[in-house]
Short mmCIF file of C-alpha atoms in Angstrom, two decimals:
data_model
loop_
_atom_site.label_atom_id
_atom_site.label_comp_id
_atom_site.label_asym_id
_atom_site.label_seq_id
_atom_site.Cartn_x
_atom_site.Cartn_y
_atom_site.Cartn_z
CA MET A 1 0.00 0.00 0.00
CA SER A 2 1.11 3.57 -0.62
CA GLN A 3 1.78 5.98 2.22
CA ASN A 4 -1.75 7.35 1.83
CA SER A 5 -3.27 3.85 1.75
CA TYR A 6 -3.09 2.07 5.08
CA LEU A 7 -5.02 0.20 7.76
CA PHE A 8 -5.70 1.63 11.20
CA THR A 9 -7.36 -0.14 14.14
CA SER A 10 -8.95 1.03 17.37
CA GLU A 11 -10.74 -0.87 20.12
CA SER A 12 -13.43 -0.07 22.66
CA VAL A 13 -14.70 -1.85 25.75
CA SER A 14 -18.20 -1.74 27.21
CA GLU A 15 -19.47 -0.42 30.53
CA GLY A 16 -19.37 -4.00 31.83
CA HIS A 17 -15.67 -4.52 31.13
CA PRO A 18 -13.97 -4.93 34.53
CA ASP A 19 -11.77 -1.86 34.07
CA LYS A 20 -14.81 0.19 33.07
CA VAL A 21 -16.78 -1.05 36.07
CA SER A 22 -13.91 0.31 38.17
CA ASP A 23 -13.90 3.61 36.28
CA ARG A 24 -17.66 3.94 36.74
CA ILE A 25 -17.48 3.38 40.50
CA SER A 26 -14.61 5.86 40.88
CA ASP A 27 -16.51 8.51 38.93
CA ALA A 28 -19.66 7.82 40.94
CA VAL A 29 -17.63 8.67 44.05
CA VAL A 30 -16.45 11.91 42.40
CA ASP A 31 -20.05 12.81 41.58
CA LEU A 32 -21.14 12.04 45.14
CA TYR A 33 -18.59 14.48 46.57
CA LEU A 34 -19.27 17.21 44.00
CA THR A 35 -23.01 16.91 44.62
CA GLU A 36 -22.55 17.74 48.29
CA ASP A 37 -19.68 20.23 47.87
CA SER A 38 -18.51 21.52 44.49
CA GLY A 39 -15.11 22.32 46.00
CA SER A 40 -14.42 18.73 47.02
CA ARG A 41 -11.12 17.09 46.15
CA VAL A 42 -11.17 13.45 45.06
CA ALA A 43 -8.54 11.03 43.81
CA CYS A 44 -10.30 7.68 43.90
CA GLU A 45 -9.12 4.31 42.59
CA THR A 46 -11.26 1.18 42.45
CA LEU A 47 -10.36 -2.49 42.14
CA THR A 48 -13.00 -5.01 41.16
CA THR A 49 -12.69 -8.79 41.21
CA THR A 50 -14.89 -11.79 41.98
CA ASN A 51 -17.70 -10.38 44.14
CA ARG A 52 -15.38 -7.81 45.70
CA ILE A 53 -15.01 -4.04 45.27
CA VAL A 54 -12.11 -2.15 46.87
CA ILE A 55 -12.18 1.67 46.83
CA ALA A 56 -9.08 3.61 47.89
CA GLY A 57 -7.59 7.07 47.55
CA GLU A 58 -7.54 10.59 48.93
CA VAL A 59 -10.44 12.96 49.43
CA ARG A 60 -11.34 16.28 50.96
CA GLY A 61 -15.02 16.96 51.36
CA PRO A 62 -17.97 17.29 53.72
CA ASP A 63 -18.38 15.02 56.73
CA SER A 64 -21.89 14.23 55.50
CA ILE A 65 -20.34 11.76 53.07
CA THR A 66 -20.10 8.53 55.03
CA MET A 67 -18.60 5.17 54.15
CA ASP A 68 -22.15 3.85 53.81
CA LYS A 69 -22.96 6.48 51.17
CA ILE A 70 -19.82 5.60 49.24
CA GLU A 71 -20.67 1.91 49.40
CA GLY A 72 -24.19 2.77 48.24
CA VAL A 73 -23.09 4.62 45.10
CA ALA A 74 -20.73 1.75 44.25
CA ARG A 75 -23.56 -0.78 44.46
CA ASP A 76 -25.86 1.50 42.47
CA ALA A 77 -23.23 1.79 39.72
CA VAL A 78 -22.86 -1.99 39.45
CA ARG A 79 -26.63 -2.46 39.41
CA ASP A 80 -27.05 0.17 36.68
CA ILE A 81 -24.44 -1.60 34.52
CA GLY A 82 -26.41 -4.81 34.93
CA TYR A 83 -24.37 -7.18 37.08
CA GLU A 84 -26.56 -9.69 38.88
CA GLN A 85 -24.34 -12.74 38.39
CA ASP A 86 -23.11 -15.34 40.85
CA GLY A 87 -19.53 -14.12 40.56
CA PHE A 88 -20.35 -10.40 40.67
CA HIS A 89 -23.62 -9.04 42.02
CA TRP A 90 -24.47 -5.49 43.02
CA LYS A 91 -26.34 -6.64 46.10
CA ASN A 92 -23.97 -9.11 47.74
CA ALA A 93 -20.49 -8.11 46.54
CA GLU A 94 -18.17 -7.25 49.43
CA VAL A 95 -17.31 -3.54 49.37
CA GLU A 96 -14.24 -2.13 51.15
CA VAL A 97 -13.67 1.62 51.38
CA HIS A 98 -10.17 2.89 52.12
CA LEU A 99 -10.39 6.62 51.46
CA HIS A 100 -8.34 9.05 53.56
CA GLN A 101 -7.78 12.78 53.72
CA GLN A 102 -5.93 14.54 50.90
CA SER A 103 -2.29 15.34 51.66
CA VAL A 104 -1.85 18.86 53.05
CA ASP A 105 1.28 19.15 50.90
CA ILE A 106 -0.79 18.69 47.74
CA ALA A 107 -3.58 20.91 49.04
CA GLN A 108 -1.28 23.89 49.65
CA GLY A 109 -0.08 23.75 46.04
CA VAL A 110 -3.54 23.48 44.52
CA ASP A 111 -5.63 25.83 46.66
CA ALA A 112 -5.98 29.52 45.88
CA VAL A 113 -4.71 31.50 48.88
CA GLY A 114 -4.22 35.29 49.10
CA ASN A 115 -2.64 36.45 45.84
CA LYS A 116 -1.90 32.89 44.75
CA ASP A 117 -4.28 31.53 42.12
CA GLU A 118 -5.47 27.95 42.02
CA GLY A 119 -2.60 25.75 40.90
CA ALA A 120 -2.49 22.55 38.87
CA GLY A 121 -3.11 19.41 40.89
CA ASP A 122 -0.08 17.71 39.37
CA GLN A 123 2.62 18.10 36.77
CA GLY A 124 2.14 16.53 33.38
CA ILE A 125 1.30 16.84 29.72
CA MET A 126 -2.21 16.56 28.27
CA PHE A 127 -3.33 16.19 24.67
CA GLY A 128 -6.48 17.02 22.77
CA TYR A 129 -7.35 16.00 19.22
CA ALA A 130 -10.00 16.54 16.58
CA CYS A 131 -10.32 15.67 12.88
CA THR A 132 -12.90 15.72 10.12
CA GLU A 133 -13.33 11.93 9.79
CA THR A 134 -16.71 11.85 11.57
CA PRO A 135 -19.48 14.38 12.25
CA VAL A 136 -18.41 14.59 15.92
CA LEU A 137 -14.83 15.34 14.77
CA MET A 138 -13.37 12.12 16.15
CA PRO A 139 -11.17 9.50 14.47
CA ALA A 140 -13.41 6.99 12.70
CA PRO A 141 -12.02 3.69 14.11
CA ILE A 142 -12.60 4.57 17.77
CA PHE A 143 -15.92 6.27 16.99
CA TYR A 144 -17.38 3.18 15.32
CA SER A 145 -15.89 0.85 17.93
CA HIS A 146 -17.71 2.82 20.64
CA GLU A 147 -20.96 2.97 18.68
CA ILE A 148 -21.14 -0.79 18.16
CA LEU A 149 -20.91 -1.39 21.90
CA ARG A 150 -23.32 1.44 22.75
CA SER A 151 -25.86 -0.13 20.40
CA LEU A 152 -25.44 -3.56 22.03
CA ALA A 153 -25.73 -2.05 25.52
CA LYS A 154 -28.84 -0.08 24.61
CA ALA A 155 -30.53 -3.24 23.35
CA ARG A 156 -29.44 -5.21 26.42
CA HIS A 157 -30.81 -2.60 28.82
CA ALA A 158 -34.07 -2.55 26.85
CA GLY A 159 -34.36 -6.32 27.21
CA VAL A 160 -33.99 -6.90 23.47
CA ASN A 161 -30.72 -8.86 23.68
CA SER A 162 -31.48 -10.70 26.91
CA GLY A 163 -28.93 -13.40 26.12
CA LEU A 164 -25.98 -11.01 26.22
CA GLY A 165 -24.10 -9.96 29.34
CA PRO A 166 -22.60 -6.59 30.29
CA ASP A 167 -18.96 -7.38 29.40
CA SER A 168 -17.93 -6.82 25.78
CA LYS A 169 -15.17 -5.51 23.54
CA SER A 170 -15.03 -4.31 19.95
CA GLN A 171 -12.26 -3.63 17.47
CA VAL A 172 -12.61 -1.95 14.09
CA THR A 173 -9.95 -1.85 11.36
CA LEU A 174 -10.48 0.72 8.62
CA LEU A 175 -8.82 1.14 5.25
CA TYR A 176 -7.62 4.67 4.58
CA GLU A 177 -7.18 5.91 1.00
CA GLY A 178 -5.68 9.33 0.44
CA GLY A 179 -5.67 9.79 4.20
CA LYS A 180 -9.46 9.26 4.46
CA PRO A 181 -11.30 6.19 5.84
CA VAL A 182 -13.25 4.37 3.12
CA LYS A 183 -14.36 0.99 4.56
CA ALA A 184 -13.84 -1.60 7.27
CA THR A 185 -11.50 -4.49 6.52
CA SER A 186 -12.19 -6.36 9.76
CA VAL A 187 -14.45 -6.11 12.80
CA VAL A 188 -14.02 -7.99 16.06
CA VAL A 189 -16.70 -8.17 18.76
CA SER A 190 -16.41 -10.30 21.88
CA THR A 191 -19.42 -10.28 24.17
CA GLN A 192 -20.42 -12.11 27.29
CA HIS A 193 -23.45 -14.33 26.72
CA ALA A 194 -25.80 -16.81 28.32
CA GLU A 195 -24.60 -20.41 28.53
CA ASP A 196 -27.34 -21.69 26.23
CA LEU A 197 -26.19 -19.53 23.27
CA ASP A 198 -23.60 -20.88 20.84
CA GLN A 199 -21.10 -18.86 18.83
CA ASP A 200 -23.25 -18.71 15.68
CA GLN A 201 -26.25 -17.45 17.63
CA VAL A 202 -24.18 -14.72 19.28
CA ARG A 203 -22.77 -13.76 15.88
CA GLU A 204 -26.25 -13.20 14.46
CA ILE A 205 -27.29 -11.16 17.51
CA VAL A 206 -24.24 -8.92 17.06
CA ARG A 207 -24.34 -8.60 13.25
CA PRO A 208 -27.17 -6.02 12.89
CA HIS A 209 -25.56 -3.74 15.46
CA VAL A 210 -22.36 -3.66 13.41
CA GLU A 211 -24.13 -3.24 10.08
CA LYS A 212 -26.29 -0.34 11.24
CA THR A 213 -23.33 1.41 12.90
CA LEU A 214 -20.95 1.39 9.94
CA PRO A 215 -21.71 3.65 6.95
CA ASP A 216 -23.39 2.04 3.95
CA GLY A 217 -20.99 -0.16 2.03
CA TRP A 218 -18.40 -0.22 4.80
CA MET A 219 -19.11 -3.69 6.25
CA CYS A 220 -16.06 -5.92 6.28
CA PRO A 221 -15.85 -9.23 4.35
CA GLU A 222 -17.63 -12.13 6.06
CA ASP A 223 -14.38 -13.99 6.76
CA GLU A 224 -13.06 -10.87 8.54
CA PHE A 225 -16.09 -10.53 10.82
CA TYR A 226 -15.03 -12.10 14.11
CA VAL A 227 -17.51 -12.62 16.96
CA ASN A 228 -16.26 -14.33 20.12
CA PRO A 229 -13.25 -15.83 18.31
CA THR A 230 -12.51 -18.16 21.26
CA GLY A 231 -15.97 -19.64 20.83
CA ARG A 232 -17.28 -19.07 24.37
CA PHE A 233 -17.57 -16.05 26.69
CA VAL A 234 -19.89 -16.94 29.57
CA ILE A 235 -17.74 -15.94 32.54
CA GLY A 236 -17.03 -12.22 32.24
CA GLY A 237 -16.75 -8.92 34.05
CA PRO A 238 -14.80 -8.72 37.31
CA ASP A 239 -15.48 -12.43 37.90
CA GLY A 240 -13.44 -13.27 34.81
CA ASP A 241 -10.73 -10.63 35.08
CA CYS A 242 -9.65 -8.11 37.72
CA GLY A 243 -10.58 -4.51 36.95
CA LEU A 244 -8.70 -1.33 37.88
CA THR A 245 -9.46 2.36 37.45
CA GLY A 246 -7.51 4.07 34.69
CA ARG A 247 -6.35 1.12 32.58
CA LYS A 248 -8.26 2.09 29.43
CA ILE A 249 -6.88 5.55 28.68
CA ILE A 250 -6.58 4.96 24.93
CA VAL A 251 -10.17 3.70 24.79
CA ASP A 252 -11.14 6.83 26.76
CA THR A 253 -9.51 9.18 24.25
CA TYR A 254 -8.68 8.73 20.55
CA GLY A 255 -8.05 5.02 20.05
CA GLY A 256 -4.36 5.55 19.39
CA ALA A 257 -4.89 8.05 16.57
CA ALA A 258 -3.41 10.87 18.67
CA PRO A 259 -0.91 11.14 21.53
CA HIS A 260 -1.90 10.65 25.17
CA GLY A 261 -0.13 12.26 28.10
CA GLY A 262 -0.47 9.15 30.24
CA GLY A 263 -2.78 10.33 33.01
CA ALA A 264 -6.15 8.65 33.52
CA PHE A 265 -9.38 10.63 33.94
CA SER A 266 -11.79 8.63 36.07
CA GLY A 267 -11.87 9.10 39.83
CA LYS A 268 -10.39 12.61 39.69
CA ASP A 269 -12.05 15.91 40.52
CA PRO A 270 -11.50 18.81 38.07
CA SER A 271 -8.59 20.30 40.03
CA LYS A 272 -6.57 17.44 38.55
CA VAL A 273 -5.28 18.65 35.21
CA ASP A 274 -4.90 15.05 34.04
CA ARG A 275 -8.64 15.30 33.56
CA SER A 276 -9.61 18.95 33.21
CA ALA A 277 -6.75 20.02 30.93
CA ALA A 278 -7.26 16.99 28.68
CA TYR A 279 -10.90 18.06 28.38
CA ALA A 280 -9.81 21.63 27.62
CA ALA A 281 -7.34 20.44 24.99
CA ARG A 282 -10.11 18.48 23.24
CA TRP A 283 -12.42 21.50 23.50
CA VAL A 284 -9.86 23.74 21.83
CA ALA A 285 -8.84 21.20 19.17
CA LYS A 286 -12.47 20.51 18.28
CA ASN A 287 -13.19 24.22 17.90
CA VAL A 288 -10.14 24.75 15.70
CA VAL A 289 -11.39 22.04 13.34
CA ALA A 290 -15.03 23.15 13.59
CA ALA A 291 -13.92 26.67 12.65
CA GLY A 292 -12.37 25.34 9.44
CA LEU A 293 -8.90 26.39 10.57
CA ALA A 294 -7.53 22.84 10.13
CA GLU A 295 -8.71 19.37 9.07
CA LYS A 296 -6.97 17.79 12.04
CA CYS A 297 -5.49 19.32 15.15
CA VAL A 298 -3.42 18.10 18.10
CA ILE A 299 -3.11 20.36 21.14
CA GLN A 300 -0.53 19.69 23.85
CA LEU A 301 -0.68 21.46 27.22
CA ALA A 302 1.93 21.16 29.98
CA TYR A 303 1.59 22.01 33.68
CA ALA A 304 3.60 22.03 36.91
CA ILE A 305 2.00 21.16 40.24
CA GLY A 306 0.89 24.26 42.12
CA VAL A 307 1.48 26.56 39.12
CA ALA A 308 -1.54 28.29 37.56
CA LYS A 309 -0.38 29.01 34.03
CA PRO A 310 0.35 26.28 31.46
CA LEU A 311 4.07 25.90 30.81
CA SER A 312 3.48 25.43 27.10
CA VAL A 313 0.77 25.33 24.45
CA TYR A 314 1.70 23.35 21.33
CA VAL A 315 -0.35 23.01 18.14
CA ASP A 316 0.18 20.43 15.37
CA THR A 317 -2.19 20.32 12.40
CA SER A 318 -0.22 17.86 10.22
CA GLY A 319 0.01 20.52 7.53
CA THR A 320 -3.76 20.95 7.23
CA ALA A 321 -4.07 24.41 8.83
CA THR A 322 -5.27 27.43 6.91
CA VAL A 323 -3.11 29.71 9.10
CA GLU A 324 0.33 29.36 10.66
CA GLU A 325 0.43 27.02 13.66
CA ASP A 326 2.24 29.56 15.86
CA LYS A 327 -0.52 32.05 15.08
CA LEU A 328 -3.08 29.43 16.08
CA ALA A 329 -1.26 28.80 19.37
CA THR A 330 -1.29 32.52 20.14
CA ALA A 331 -4.96 32.85 19.22
CA ILE A 332 -5.91 29.91 21.45
CA GLN A 333 -4.26 31.53 24.47
CA GLU A 334 -5.99 34.83 23.71
CA VAL A 335 -9.41 33.19 23.50
CA VAL A 336 -9.22 30.58 26.30
CA ASP A 337 -8.00 30.86 29.89
CA LEU A 338 -6.04 27.61 30.22
CA SER A 339 -5.23 27.99 33.90
CA PRO A 340 -6.77 25.27 36.11
CA ARG A 341 -9.30 27.80 37.43
CA GLY A 342 -10.02 29.11 33.93
CA ILE A 343 -10.67 25.60 32.60
CA ARG A 344 -12.80 24.58 35.58
CA GLU A 345 -14.95 27.70 35.39
CA GLY A 346 -15.02 27.96 31.59
CA LEU A 347 -16.31 24.41 31.21
CA GLN A 348 -18.20 24.47 34.53
CA LEU A 349 -16.53 21.26 35.63
CA SER A 350 -17.30 21.43 39.35
CA ARG A 351 -20.56 19.56 38.84
CA PRO A 352 -21.51 15.88 39.23
CA ILE A 353 -21.22 15.04 35.53
CA TYR A 354 -18.59 12.33 35.45
CA ALA A 355 -20.10 8.86 35.98
CA ARG A 356 -21.74 9.07 32.53
CA SER A 357 -18.33 9.62 30.92
CA ALA A 358 -16.79 6.43 32.29
CA ALA A 359 -17.69 4.25 29.29
CA TYR A 360 -17.80 4.68 25.49
CA GLY A 361 -15.24 7.48 25.47
CA HIS A 362 -14.93 10.88 27.07
CA PHE A 363 -14.89 12.56 23.66
CA GLY A 364 -17.17 12.63 20.64
CA ARG A 365 -20.28 12.80 22.82
CA ASP A 366 -23.14 15.29 22.64
CA PRO A 367 -23.06 18.21 25.12
CA GLU A 368 -25.87 17.77 27.64
CA ALA A 369 -28.30 20.27 29.15
CA ASP A 370 -26.92 19.90 32.68
CA GLY A 371 -23.35 20.53 31.56
CA GLY A 372 -22.27 16.98 30.85
CA PHE A 373 -19.61 16.81 28.11
CA SER A 374 -19.34 20.59 28.06
CA TRP A 375 -15.91 20.21 26.43
CA GLU A 376 -17.68 19.00 23.26
CA LYS A 377 -19.27 22.39 22.61
CA THR A 378 -18.16 24.40 19.56
CA ASP A 379 -18.71 27.75 21.23
CA LEU A 380 -15.19 29.07 20.50
CA VAL A 381 -15.49 29.02 16.73
CA ASN A 382 -16.26 32.70 16.15
CA ASP A 383 -13.70 33.92 18.68
CA LEU A 384 -10.95 31.76 17.16
CA LYS A 385 -11.78 32.95 13.65
CA ALA A 386 -11.65 36.56 14.83
CA ALA A 387 -8.36 36.04 16.67
CA VAL A 388 -6.55 34.72 13.59
CA SER A 389 -8.11 37.09 11.06
#
């Protein structure tokens, strides 16, 4: 194949994947704290395994949040996902909570005191990305991987696919011609299922969800359509594999089509720039592309713990920009306050909006009326156009 003709693959995992169960619980804890105090600080990690949930980390919030409340939101999250299995059940799983107070050393760097503005909750680099491959300005392979699993989950929750369980994975390989995706060359879906279903039956349950998700004419050849390639997937979720918060960061972002700074999102309040600055970088990149200033755009932000201003703002458009990249970088900083406080207030992140983001990607979603996925808005388009004109 020529340089402009290539295959690219991304994968997604469902809300019932053990790592995503852990992400969901951690984000439910974040939402619990932000509901009772929008200034709460949370860094929560969750481990899930056979009928056991272990929650640990550092918090600072109101005394009204008890261990019983935390256990309650964990059980509610598991029930909402749909786990009522012998090896993992929302009602009888053992829940351990090991949360302690946030370090005062971290707090003094993050908190705004006197003339000191709110600082970043950690050092690090964060990336945002957008491109014109899909209407939501996301890379096509990860977008379609997510959508296949969302369709399966929607049917399962509606009782349509009663033979399928919560745990599933998808993988989509697309052929690119001239740098644009043109069709799928292979699709892989593995999904937990009832014991009385065989591989062929599961395949035919999955098939329509794949066919309706991919654009017309994009379905892969039949011999490249893989459903439960091992032949059986009855034991799944945390009973089949241990889950941990933060192990699916590429699934959470761009499916490998763009860089990732390394920090996970789930379980962290918006003072943690691992989360908030990655959201801001996506917000900016999406608006650059939505404004027609580039066909694809990578934004890198860098921060130091306790320091309010970003150390650097880097823009890479892979040669697709209609203006110089340094001019774009300057315009972005004129239009958007990229300090931790500026991001938190600009996107109104101190709200309980995070549990819903734990599965099917943090990006490429529709902005919601209560502020969920606020970083997906394209409200910067006019200001960016004016700044570079």
